[in-house]
CSV table of C-alpha atoms and ligand atoms in Angstrom, one decimal:
chain,number,residue,atom,x,y,z
A,1,MET,CA,132.2,206.4,52.9
A,2,GLY,CA,131.6,206.1,56.7
A,3,GLY,CA,128.1,207.6,56.1
A,4,LEU,CA,127.3,205.0,53.4
A,5,LYS,CA,128.3,202.2,55.8
A,6,VAL,CA,126.1,203.6,58.6
A,7,TYR,CA,123.2,203.9,56.0
A,8,ILE,CA,123.6,200.3,54.8
A,9,GLN,CA,123.7,199.1,58.4
A,10,HIS,CA,120.5,201.0,59.1
A,11,VAL,CA,118.8,199.5,56.0
A,12,PHE,CA,119.8,196.0,57.2
A,13,LYS,CA,118.5,196.8,60.7
A,14,VAL,CA,115.2,198.0,59.3
A,15,LEU,CA,114.8,194.9,57.1
A,16,ASP,CA,115.6,192.7,60.1
A,17,MET,CA,112.9,194.5,62.2
A,18,LYS,CA,110.1,192.0,61.9
A,19,MET,CA,107.0,193.8,63.0
A,20,TYR,CA,104.6,191.3,64.6
A,21,ALA,CA,100.9,191.3,63.9
A,22,ILE,CA,99.1,190.8,67.2
A,23,SER,CA,95.7,189.7,68.2
A,24,PHE,CA,93.8,189.7,71.4
A,25,PHE,CA,91.0,187.4,72.6
A,26,GLY,CA,89.0,189.4,75.1
A,27,LEU,CA,88.7,193.2,74.8
A,28,GLY,CA,88.1,194.0,78.5
A,29,ARG,CA,90.2,196.4,80.5
A,30,VAL,CA,93.4,194.4,80.1
A,31,GLY,CA,93.0,193.3,76.5
A,32,LEU,CA,91.8,196.6,75.0
A,33,THR,CA,94.4,198.7,76.9
A,34,MET,CA,97.3,196.5,75.8
A,35,ALA,CA,95.9,196.3,72.2
A,36,ALA,CA,95.7,200.1,72.0
A,37,CYS,CA,99.2,200.6,73.5
A,38,PHE,CA,100.7,198.1,71.1
A,39,ALA,CA,98.9,199.7,68.1
A,40,SER,CA,100.1,203.1,69.2
A,41,ARG,CA,103.7,201.9,68.5
A,42,ASP,CA,102.8,200.8,65.0
A,43,PHE,CA,102.0,197.1,65.6
A,44,ARG,CA,99.0,195.9,63.7
A,45,VAL,CA,96.5,194.7,66.2
A,46,ILE,CA,93.2,192.8,65.8
A,47,GLY,CA,91.0,192.3,68.9
A,48,PHE,CA,88.4,189.5,69.0
A,49,ASP,CA,85.4,189.8,71.4
A,50,VAL,CA,82.1,188.0,71.6
A,51,ASN,CA,80.3,191.2,72.5
A,52,GLU,CA,79.1,192.8,69.3
A,53,GLU,CA,78.2,196.1,70.9
A,54,LYS,CA,81.7,196.4,72.3
A,55,VAL,CA,83.3,195.6,69.0
A,56,LYS,CA,81.2,198.3,67.3
A,57,ILE,CA,82.1,200.9,69.9
A,58,ILE,CA,85.8,200.1,69.5
A,59,ASN,CA,85.7,200.2,65.7
A,60,ARG,CA,84.1,203.7,66.1
A,61,GLY,CA,87.3,204.7,67.9
A,62,LYS,CA,86.0,204.7,71.4
A,63,ALA,CA,86.8,202.7,74.6
A,64,PRO,CA,83.7,201.0,76.0
A,65,PHE,CA,84.7,201.8,79.6
A,66,PHE,CA,86.6,204.6,81.4
A,67,GLU,CA,90.4,204.3,81.7
A,68,PRO,CA,92.6,207.5,81.7
A,69,GLU,CA,94.3,208.1,78.3
A,70,LEU,CA,92.8,205.1,76.7
A,71,ASP,CA,90.1,206.9,74.6
A,72,VAL,CA,92.8,208.9,72.7
A,73,LEU,CA,94.9,205.8,72.0
A,74,VAL,CA,92.0,203.8,70.7
A,75,LYS,CA,90.8,206.7,68.5
A,76,ASP,CA,94.2,207.3,67.0
A,77,SER,CA,95.0,203.6,66.4
A,78,VAL,CA,91.6,202.9,64.9
A,79,GLU,CA,91.9,206.0,62.6
A,80,LYS,CA,95.4,204.9,61.5
A,81,GLY,CA,94.0,201.5,60.7
A,82,LEU,CA,96.3,199.8,63.2
A,83,LEU,CA,93.6,198.6,65.6
A,84,ARG,CA,90.5,196.8,64.6
A,85,ALA,CA,88.0,194.8,66.6
A,86,THR,CA,86.1,191.7,65.3
A,87,THR,CA,83.6,189.1,66.3
A,88,ASN,CA,85.2,186.6,63.9
A,89,PRO,CA,87.8,184.5,65.8
A,90,SER,CA,89.6,183.1,62.7
A,91,GLU,CA,90.2,186.6,61.4
A,92,ALA,CA,92.1,187.3,64.6
A,93,ILE,CA,94.2,184.1,64.3
A,94,LEU,CA,94.9,184.0,60.6
A,95,ASN,CA,96.0,187.6,60.4
A,96,ALA,CA,98.3,187.5,63.5
A,97,ASP,CA,101.6,186.0,64.5
A,98,LEU,CA,101.0,186.2,68.2
A,99,THR,CA,97.7,186.0,70.1
A,100,PHE,CA,97.2,187.2,73.7
A,101,ILE,CA,94.4,185.6,75.7
A,102,THR,CA,92.9,188.4,77.9
A,103,VAL,CA,89.5,187.0,78.9
A,104,GLY,CA,88.3,187.3,82.5
A,105,THR,CA,88.8,184.5,85.0
A,106,PRO,CA,86.0,185.2,87.6
A,107,SER,CA,85.4,183.3,90.8
A,108,ALA,CA,83.1,180.3,91.0
A,109,PRO,CA,80.6,180.4,93.9
A,110,ASP,CA,83.0,178.5,96.1
A,111,GLY,CA,85.8,181.0,95.4
A,112,SER,CA,87.8,178.7,93.0
A,113,ILE,CA,88.7,180.0,89.6
A,114,ASP,CA,86.0,179.8,86.9
A,115,LEU,CA,87.7,179.0,83.6
A,116,ARG,CA,84.7,179.1,81.3
A,117,TYR,CA,85.8,182.1,79.3
A,118,VAL,CA,89.4,180.8,79.0
A,119,LYS,CA,88.0,177.5,77.7
A,120,SER,CA,85.8,179.0,75.1
A,121,ALA,CA,88.6,181.3,73.9
A,122,LEU,CA,90.9,178.3,73.6
A,123,ALA,CA,88.3,176.3,71.6
A,124,LEU,CA,88.0,179.2,69.1
A,125,ILE,CA,91.7,179.6,68.9
A,126,GLY,CA,92.3,175.9,68.4
A,127,GLU,CA,89.6,175.7,65.7
A,128,SER,CA,91.3,178.6,63.8
A,129,LEU,CA,94.8,177.2,64.3
A,130,ARG,CA,93.6,174.0,62.6
A,131,HIS,CA,93.4,176.0,59.4
A,132,LYS,CA,96.6,177.9,59.8
A,133,GLU,CA,99.9,176.8,58.2
A,134,ASN,CA,102.4,179.0,59.9
A,135,TRP,CA,103.7,178.6,63.4
A,136,HIS,CA,101.6,180.7,65.8
A,137,LEU,CA,102.4,181.9,69.4
A,138,VAL,CA,99.6,181.8,71.9
A,139,VAL,CA,100.2,183.9,75.0
A,140,LEU,CA,98.0,183.5,78.1
A,141,LYS,CA,97.6,186.8,80.0
A,142,SER,CA,94.5,185.9,81.9
A,143,THR,CA,95.2,185.1,85.5
A,144,VAL,CA,95.0,181.3,86.1
A,145,VAL,CA,96.0,179.2,89.0
A,146,PRO,CA,99.3,177.2,88.8
A,147,THR,CA,99.2,174.2,86.4
A,148,THR,CA,96.2,175.5,84.5
A,149,THR,CA,98.3,176.2,81.4
A,150,GLU,CA,99.8,172.7,81.4
A,151,ARG,CA,96.7,170.8,82.4
A,152,VAL,CA,93.9,172.8,80.6
A,153,VAL,CA,95.2,175.3,78.1
A,154,LYS,CA,97.7,173.2,76.2
A,155,PRO,CA,95.5,170.1,75.9
A,156,ILE,CA,92.4,172.1,74.7
A,157,ILE,CA,94.4,173.8,72.0
A,158,GLU,CA,96.1,170.6,70.9
A,159,GLU,CA,92.9,168.6,70.8
A,160,VAL,CA,90.8,171.2,68.9
A,161,SER,CA,93.6,172.2,66.5
A,162,SER,CA,95.0,168.7,66.0
A,163,LYS,CA,98.4,170.3,66.3
A,164,ARG,CA,101.2,169.9,68.8
A,165,CYS,CA,102.4,172.5,71.2
A,166,GLY,CA,106.1,173.2,70.7
A,167,TYR,CA,105.9,172.2,67.0
A,168,SER,CA,103.0,173.8,65.1
A,169,PHE,CA,102.3,176.4,67.8
A,170,GLY,CA,104.0,177.9,70.8
A,171,LEU,CA,102.7,178.7,74.2
A,172,CYS,CA,103.7,181.2,76.9
A,173,VAL,CA,102.1,182.4,80.2
A,174,ASN,CA,102.7,186.1,80.5
A,175,PRO,CA,100.9,187.6,83.5
A,176,GLU,CA,99.8,191.3,83.5
A,177,PHE,CA,100.4,193.7,86.4
A,178,LEU,CA,98.2,196.6,85.2
A,179,ARG,CA,96.4,198.7,87.7
A,180,GLU,CA,93.1,200.2,86.8
A,181,GLY,CA,93.3,203.9,86.6
A,182,SER,CA,97.0,203.8,85.4
A,183,ALA,CA,96.8,200.8,83.1
A,184,VAL,CA,98.1,202.7,80.1
A,185,ARG,CA,101.1,203.9,82.0
A,186,ASP,CA,101.6,200.4,83.4
A,187,VAL,CA,101.7,198.9,79.8
A,188,PHE,CA,104.4,201.5,78.8
A,189,LYS,CA,106.4,201.3,81.9
A,190,PRO,CA,106.1,197.9,83.6
A,191,ASP,CA,108.5,197.0,86.5
A,192,ARG,CA,109.1,193.6,84.9
A,193,ILE,CA,108.0,191.1,82.3
A,194,ILE,CA,107.4,187.5,83.2
A,195,ILE,CA,107.6,184.9,80.5
A,196,GLY,CA,106.6,181.4,81.4
A,197,GLU,CA,107.5,179.4,78.3
A,198,PHE,CA,106.7,175.9,77.1
A,199,ASP,CA,109.7,175.8,74.8
A,200,LYS,CA,112.6,178.0,73.8
A,201,ARG,CA,111.1,179.2,70.5
A,202,SER,CA,108.0,180.5,72.3
A,203,GLY,CA,110.0,182.3,74.9
A,204,ASP,CA,112.4,183.8,72.4
A,205,THR,CA,109.6,185.0,70.2
A,206,LEU,CA,107.8,186.7,73.1
A,207,GLU,CA,111.0,188.3,74.4
A,208,ASP,CA,111.8,189.5,70.9
A,209,PHE,CA,108.4,191.1,70.5
A,210,TYR,CA,108.7,192.9,73.8
A,211,GLY,CA,112.2,194.0,72.8
A,212,LYS,CA,110.8,195.6,69.7
A,213,PHE,CA,107.9,197.2,71.6
A,214,TYR,CA,110.0,198.6,74.4
A,215,GLY,CA,113.3,199.1,72.6
A,216,GLU,CA,116.0,200.5,74.9
A,217,GLU,CA,113.4,200.7,77.7
A,218,THR,CA,112.8,197.0,77.9
A,219,PRO,CA,112.2,196.2,81.6
A,220,PRO,CA,113.9,193.3,83.4
A,221,THR,CA,112.6,190.1,81.9
A,222,ILE,CA,112.3,186.8,83.8
A,223,ARG,CA,112.0,183.7,81.7
A,224,THR,CA,110.8,180.7,83.6
A,225,THR,CA,108.4,177.8,83.6
A,226,PRO,CA,104.7,178.3,83.1
A,227,VAL,CA,103.9,177.2,86.6
A,228,ASN,CA,106.2,179.8,88.1
A,229,ALA,CA,104.7,182.5,85.9
A,230,GLU,CA,101.2,181.5,87.0
A,231,LEU,CA,102.2,181.6,90.7
A,232,ILE,CA,104.1,184.9,90.4
A,233,LYS,CA,100.9,186.7,89.5
A,234,TYR,CA,99.0,185.4,92.5
A,235,ALA,CA,101.9,185.9,94.9
A,236,SER,CA,102.2,189.5,93.7
A,237,ASN,CA,98.5,190.3,94.2
A,238,ALA,CA,98.4,188.4,97.5
A,239,PHE,CA,101.4,190.2,98.8
A,240,LEU,CA,100.0,193.6,97.8
A,241,ALA,CA,96.7,192.8,99.5
A,242,MET,CA,98.5,191.6,102.6
A,243,LYS,CA,100.3,194.9,102.8
A,244,VAL,CA,97.0,196.8,102.6
A,245,SER,CA,95.4,194.6,105.3
A,246,PHE,CA,98.5,194.9,107.4
A,247,ILE,CA,98.4,198.7,107.5
A,248,ASN,CA,94.7,198.6,108.0
A,249,MET,CA,95.2,196.4,111.1
A,250,ILE,CA,97.8,198.9,112.4
A,251,ALA,CA,95.2,201.7,111.6
A,252,ASN,CA,92.6,200.0,113.7
A,253,LEU,CA,95.1,199.8,116.5
A,254,CYS,CA,95.9,203.5,116.1
A,255,GLN,CA,92.2,204.3,116.6
A,256,LYS,CA,92.4,202.9,120.1
A,257,LEU,CA,95.6,204.8,120.9
A,258,PRO,CA,95.2,208.5,121.7
A,259,GLY,CA,97.8,210.5,119.8
A,260,ALA,CA,98.4,207.8,117.2
A,261,ASP,CA,98.2,208.4,113.4
A,262,VAL,CA,98.7,205.5,111.0
A,263,ASN,CA,99.8,207.9,108.2
A,264,VAL,CA,102.9,208.9,110.3
A,265,VAL,CA,103.6,205.2,111.2
A,266,ALA,CA,103.2,204.2,107.5
A,267,GLU,CA,105.5,206.9,106.3
A,268,ALA,CA,108.2,206.0,108.8
A,269,ILE,CA,108.1,202.2,108.2
A,270,GLY,CA,108.0,202.8,104.5
A,271,LEU,CA,111.3,204.5,104.6
A,272,ASP,CA,112.9,201.2,105.5
A,273,LYS,CA,113.9,200.0,102.0
A,274,ARG,CA,113.1,196.4,103.1
A,275,ILE,CA,109.4,197.4,103.6
A,276,GLY,CA,108.9,200.2,100.9
A,277,SER,CA,106.4,203.0,101.0
A,278,LEU,CA,103.9,201.8,98.4
A,279,PHE,CA,100.7,200.0,99.3
A,280,LEU,CA,100.8,201.2,102.9
A,281,LYS,CA,97.8,203.6,102.6
A,282,ALA,CA,95.3,202.7,105.3
A,283,GLY,CA,91.6,203.3,104.5
A,284,ALA,CA,88.3,201.8,103.7
A,285,GLY,CA,89.9,198.6,102.5
A,286,GLY,CA,90.8,197.2,99.1
A,287,GLY,CA,88.5,196.1,96.3
A,288,GLY,CA,88.4,195.7,92.6
A,289,PRO,CA,88.1,192.8,90.2
A,290,CYS,CA,91.4,191.2,91.1
A,291,PHE,CA,92.3,191.3,94.8
A,292,GLY,CA,89.3,189.5,96.2
A,293,LYS,CA,89.0,187.1,93.3
A,294,ASP,CA,92.7,186.2,93.3
A,295,LEU,CA,93.0,185.8,97.0
A,296,ALA,CA,90.0,183.4,97.0
A,297,ALA,CA,91.4,181.4,94.0
A,298,LEU,CA,94.8,181.1,95.6
A,299,LYS,CA,93.3,180.0,98.9
A,300,LYS,CA,91.2,177.3,97.2
A,301,PHE,CA,94.1,176.2,95.1
A,302,ALA,CA,96.5,176.0,98.1
A,303,GLU,CA,93.9,174.1,100.1
A,304,SER,CA,93.5,171.6,97.3
A,305,LEU,CA,97.2,170.8,97.8
A,306,GLY,CA,96.9,170.7,101.6
A,307,ALA,CA,99.2,173.9,101.9
A,308,SER,CA,98.7,176.5,104.5
A,309,THR,CA,96.6,179.6,103.8
A,310,SER,CA,96.9,181.4,107.1
A,311,LEU,CA,98.2,184.7,105.8
A,312,ILE,CA,95.7,184.7,102.9
A,313,ASP,CA,92.9,184.0,105.5
A,314,ALA,CA,94.0,186.9,107.7
A,315,THR,CA,94.3,189.3,104.7
A,316,ILE,CA,90.8,188.5,103.6
A,317,GLN,CA,89.3,188.8,107.1
A,318,VAL,CA,90.8,192.2,107.7
A,319,ASN,CA,89.8,193.5,104.3
A,320,GLU,CA,86.2,192.2,104.7
A,321,GLN,CA,85.8,194.0,108.0
A,322,GLN,CA,87.5,197.3,107.1
A,323,PRO,CA,84.5,199.1,105.4
A,324,LEU,CA,82.4,198.2,108.4
A,325,ASN,CA,84.7,200.1,110.7
A,326,LEU,CA,83.3,203.2,109.1
A,327,ILE,CA,79.9,202.3,110.4
A,328,LYS,CA,81.3,202.0,113.9
A,329,LEU,CA,82.7,205.5,113.6
A,330,ALA,CA,79.4,206.8,112.6
A,331,GLU,CA,77.6,205.0,115.5
A,332,LYS,CA,80.1,206.4,117.9
A,333,HIS,CA,78.6,209.9,117.3
A,334,LEU,CA,75.1,209.2,116.1
A,335,GLY,CA,74.2,206.2,118.1
A,336,ASN,CA,71.5,204.1,116.3
A,337,LEU,CA,71.7,204.9,112.6
A,338,LYS,CA,68.0,204.1,111.9
A,339,GLY,CA,66.6,207.1,109.9
A,340,LYS,CA,69.9,208.9,110.0
A,341,ARG,CA,70.9,210.5,106.7
A,342,ILE,CA,74.3,209.3,105.5
A,343,ALA,CA,76.1,210.8,102.5
A,344,ILE,CA,78.6,208.5,100.8
A,345,LEU,CA,81.3,210.3,98.7
A,346,GLY,CA,83.0,207.9,96.3
A,347,LEU,CA,81.8,204.5,95.0
A,348,SER,CA,84.4,203.1,92.6
A,349,PHE,CA,86.9,200.8,94.3
A,350,LYS,CA,89.6,203.4,93.7
A,351,PRO,CA,89.8,206.8,91.9
A,352,ASN,CA,90.2,207.2,88.1
A,353,THR,CA,88.0,204.2,87.3
A,354,ASP,CA,84.3,203.6,86.9
A,355,ASP,CA,84.7,200.0,88.3
A,356,ILE,CA,82.7,199.1,91.4
A,357,THR,CA,83.6,195.4,91.5
A,358,ASP,CA,84.0,194.3,95.1
A,359,ALA,CA,84.3,197.9,96.1
A,360,PRO,CA,84.3,198.8,99.8
A,361,SER,CA,81.4,201.2,99.1
A,362,ILE,CA,79.2,198.2,98.4
A,363,LYS,CA,79.9,196.5,101.7
A,364,LEU,CA,79.4,199.8,103.5
A,365,VAL,CA,76.1,200.7,101.9
A,366,ARG,CA,74.8,197.2,102.6
A,367,GLY,CA,75.8,197.5,106.2
A,368,LEU,CA,74.2,200.9,106.5
A,369,LEU,CA,71.0,199.7,104.9
A,370,ASP,CA,70.9,196.9,107.4
A,371,GLU,CA,71.1,199.5,110.2
A,372,GLY,CA,68.1,201.4,108.7
A,373,ALA,CA,70.1,204.5,107.5
A,374,GLU,CA,68.9,206.7,104.7
A,375,ILE,CA,71.7,206.8,102.1
A,376,THR,CA,72.6,209.3,99.4
A,377,VAL,CA,75.6,208.5,97.2
A,378,TYR,CA,77.8,210.4,94.8
A,379,ASP,CA,80.7,209.4,92.5
A,380,PRO,CA,82.1,211.3,89.6
A,381,LYS,CA,82.2,208.3,87.2
A,382,THR,CA,80.2,205.3,88.3
A,383,MET,CA,76.7,206.3,89.4
A,384,GLU,CA,75.0,204.1,86.8
A,385,ASN,CA,76.9,201.0,87.8
A,386,PHE,CA,75.9,201.6,91.4
A,387,ARG,CA,72.3,202.3,90.5
A,388,GLY,CA,72.3,198.9,88.8
A,389,LEU,CA,73.1,197.3,92.2
A,390,PHE,CA,71.0,199.3,94.6
A,391,GLY,CA,68.2,200.7,92.5
A,392,ASN,CA,65.7,202.7,94.6
A,393,SER,CA,66.9,201.6,98.0
A,394,ILE,CA,69.2,204.6,98.1
A,395,LYS,CA,69.3,208.1,96.6
A,396,TYR,CA,71.7,209.4,94.0
A,397,ALA,CA,73.1,212.9,94.0
A,398,PHE,CA,74.5,214.8,91.0
A,399,ASP,CA,77.4,216.3,92.7
A,400,ALA,CA,79.3,216.2,96.0
A,401,THR,CA,77.7,219.2,97.6
A,402,SER,CA,74.1,218.1,96.9
A,403,CYS,CA,75.1,214.7,98.3
A,404,ILE,CA,76.1,216.1,101.7
A,405,LYS,CA,73.3,218.6,101.9
A,406,GLY,CA,71.1,217.9,104.9
A,407,ALA,CA,73.2,214.8,105.9
A,408,ASP,CA,73.9,213.7,109.5
A,409,CYS,CA,77.2,212.1,108.5
A,410,ALA,CA,79.4,212.2,105.3
A,411,ILE,CA,81.7,209.3,104.6
A,412,ILE,CA,84.7,209.5,102.2
A,413,VAL,CA,85.1,206.1,100.6
A,414,THR,CA,87.1,206.8,97.4
A,415,GLU,CA,89.8,209.4,97.2
A,416,TRP,CA,88.6,211.2,94.1
A,417,LYS,CA,90.6,214.4,93.4
A,418,GLU,CA,87.5,216.6,93.4
A,419,PHE,CA,86.7,215.7,97.0
A,420,LYS,CA,90.1,216.9,98.2
A,421,ASN,CA,89.1,220.5,97.5
A,422,ILE,CA,86.0,220.5,99.7
A,423,PRO,CA,86.8,222.8,102.6
A,424,PRO,CA,85.5,222.1,106.1
A,425,GLU,CA,83.2,225.2,105.9
A,426,ILE,CA,81.2,223.5,103.1
A,427,PHE,CA,80.5,220.4,105.2
A,428,LEU,CA,79.6,222.7,108.2
A,429,GLU,CA,77.3,224.9,106.1
A,430,LEU,CA,75.4,222.1,104.2
A,431,MET,CA,75.1,219.2,106.6
A,432,ARG,CA,72.4,218.8,109.2
A,433,THR,CA,74.9,217.4,111.7
A,434,PRO,CA,78.5,218.1,110.6
A,435,LEU,CA,80.1,214.7,111.1
A,436,LEU,CA,82.8,213.8,108.6
A,437,ILE,CA,84.2,210.3,108.5
A,438,GLU,CA,87.3,209.9,106.5
A,439,GLY,CA,87.8,206.5,104.9
A,440,ARG,CA,90.7,207.6,102.7
A,441,ARG,CA,92.7,210.1,104.7
A,442,ILE,CA,92.5,213.0,102.1
A,443,TYR,CA,92.0,215.8,104.6
A,444,PRO,CA,94.4,217.1,107.3
A,445,PRO,CA,92.7,215.9,110.5
A,446,LYS,CA,93.9,218.7,112.7
A,447,GLU,CA,92.5,221.4,110.5
A,448,TYR,CA,89.2,219.7,109.7
A,449,SER,CA,88.6,218.7,113.3
A,450,LYS,CA,88.7,222.3,114.3
A,451,HIS,CA,85.5,222.9,112.4
A,452,LEU,CA,83.7,219.6,112.4
A,453,LYS,CA,83.1,216.4,114.3
A,454,PHE,CA,85.8,214.5,112.5
A,455,GLU,CA,86.8,210.8,112.5
A,456,ALA,CA,89.4,209.2,110.3
A,457,ILE,CA,90.6,205.6,109.8
A,458,GLY,CA,93.8,205.2,111.8
A,459,TYR,CA,93.7,208.6,113.5
A,460,SER,CA,93.1,209.2,117.2
A,461,PRO,CA,93.3,212.8,118.4
B,501,UGA,C1,95.8,195.1,91.1
B,501,UGA,C2,97.3,195.0,91.1
B,501,UGA,O1,97.8,196.2,91.8
B,501,UGA,C3,97.9,195.0,89.7
B,501,UGA,O2,99.3,194.9,89.7
B,501,UGA,C4,97.3,193.8,89.0
B,501,UGA,O3,97.7,193.7,87.6
B,501,UGA,C5,95.8,193.9,89.0
B,501,UGA,O4,95.3,193.9,90.4
B,501,UGA,C6,95.2,192.6,88.4
B,501,UGA,O5,95.4,191.5,88.9
B,501,UGA,O6,94.8,192.7,87.2
B,501,UGA,P1,94.0,197.0,90.7
B,501,UGA,O7,93.0,195.9,90.9
B,501,UGA,O8,93.8,197.9,89.6
B,501,UGA,O9,95.4,196.3,90.5
B,501,UGA,O10,94.0,197.8,92.1
B,501,UGA,P2,95.1,198.3,93.1
B,501,UGA,O11,95.7,199.6,92.6
B,501,UGA,O12,96.1,197.2,93.4
B,501,UGA,O13,94.3,198.6,94.4
B,501,UGA,C7,93.5,197.6,95.0
B,501,UGA,C8,92.7,198.1,96.1
B,501,UGA,O14,93.5,198.3,97.2
B,501,UGA,C9,92.0,199.4,95.9
B,501,UGA,O15,90.7,199.4,96.4
B,501,UGA,C10,92.8,200.5,96.6
B,501,UGA,O16,92.1,201.6,97.0
B,501,UGA,C11,93.3,199.6,97.8
B,501,UGA,N1,94.6,200.1,98.3
B,501,UGA,C12,95.7,200.1,97.5
B,501,UGA,C13,94.6,200.6,99.6
B,501,UGA,O17,93.6,200.7,100.3
B,501,UGA,N2,95.8,201.1,100.1
B,501,UGA,C14,97.0,201.0,99.3
B,501,UGA,O18,98.0,201.5,99.9
B,501,UGA,C15,96.9,200.6,98.0
């Protein structure tokens, strides 16, 4: 009898488990990763993108860019019929209960946010909602400066759809905190979920969806106003960037202090729980599609309100300068760099991604070219992207050892795992002048400096 009761309760629970159909507008790194993760837990997902080629690749079960673990998730979900990409926007609205907007928000030339992709996604969504009878939830994941959802997103959807927010459709701001290189893991195990809701039904629905997706592992969820949600995203990225610039400032001080090592300082201060150990890795500086863009947008936005931007300014300034410190270290040993052969190991803005957006390697190579150096580069994943930027002005090696062969100086710019295994003897044997400059602190300085001329960010022997 007890067993029957448990079974009946189970049947009721299953019947109650409304499985949401989800759609995404924008199948970039954030949109596709989330789409594939949701589909992998049996949600039906349709992704809209304007790029036909990208849509074809995804429908063939492939990811159009490199992100660890993503290819398998896309392949499985497409094969099971749970994930599909389309260039037809109304298909992605009419067949879904919930739509995430995940288009890019690049910088305008003056650093302010460029909303053109958000606006065109909104127009398409509004147009399709006009023909939809059921209530629909629109969730903005793209990073937008505070007040954008209230002042831009809501009015566009309302005007184009002729429907009212809070009645015929719902609206939430739900920022993402995915890191490239570990985006899949970050979707499955986020530290928190932020829901900026326009009305209770919208917030309840999104929280219910995440409850079904994460089950017992649902992370702490903060429900708040849209403007807070928008600001939380910028404040998070600005704080992380500030931590990186802070430790790079200390690293630059260490270099002037014989006996100092920033890694030891970072480890020790990180043990203070109020400071925390993450994002205290000194090096060639931070890059990527978010840090620079978000800092610039926050600065412009704060300035427009007459608010102080002093910490943002200092963070940007330290970060801009940081890759150029590697050039100073090369000059310390080689003097004038004109005609000197420099090998650059690592081009992506961090390991496990093929993304070179705003990468320190770009600033470094430009600086070295200005000095007249001859440059050879190597990266395990992103050679073609770099070639697109620098063409024939530099040389491209097919592996790390051919990159350093005959070089006067090798500079580590990205901490790819395969570089960690290069012993000092290889540099010694292959280079013309064995000078190794460490921009990511992957080698033990004492051991390597026994064999080579060795310099590292934040290290002073
Ligand atoms: C960043 C945030 O970490 C994510 O939470 C956020 O969702 C994302 O931006 C975004 O806005 O979409 P990501 O751009 O993938 O993620 O890069 P990070 O892992 O934050 O690294 C940024 C840069 O800082 C990299 O170049 C990295 O090498 C550098 N960094 C990071 C350091 O130099 N030292 C550190 O200790 C940490």
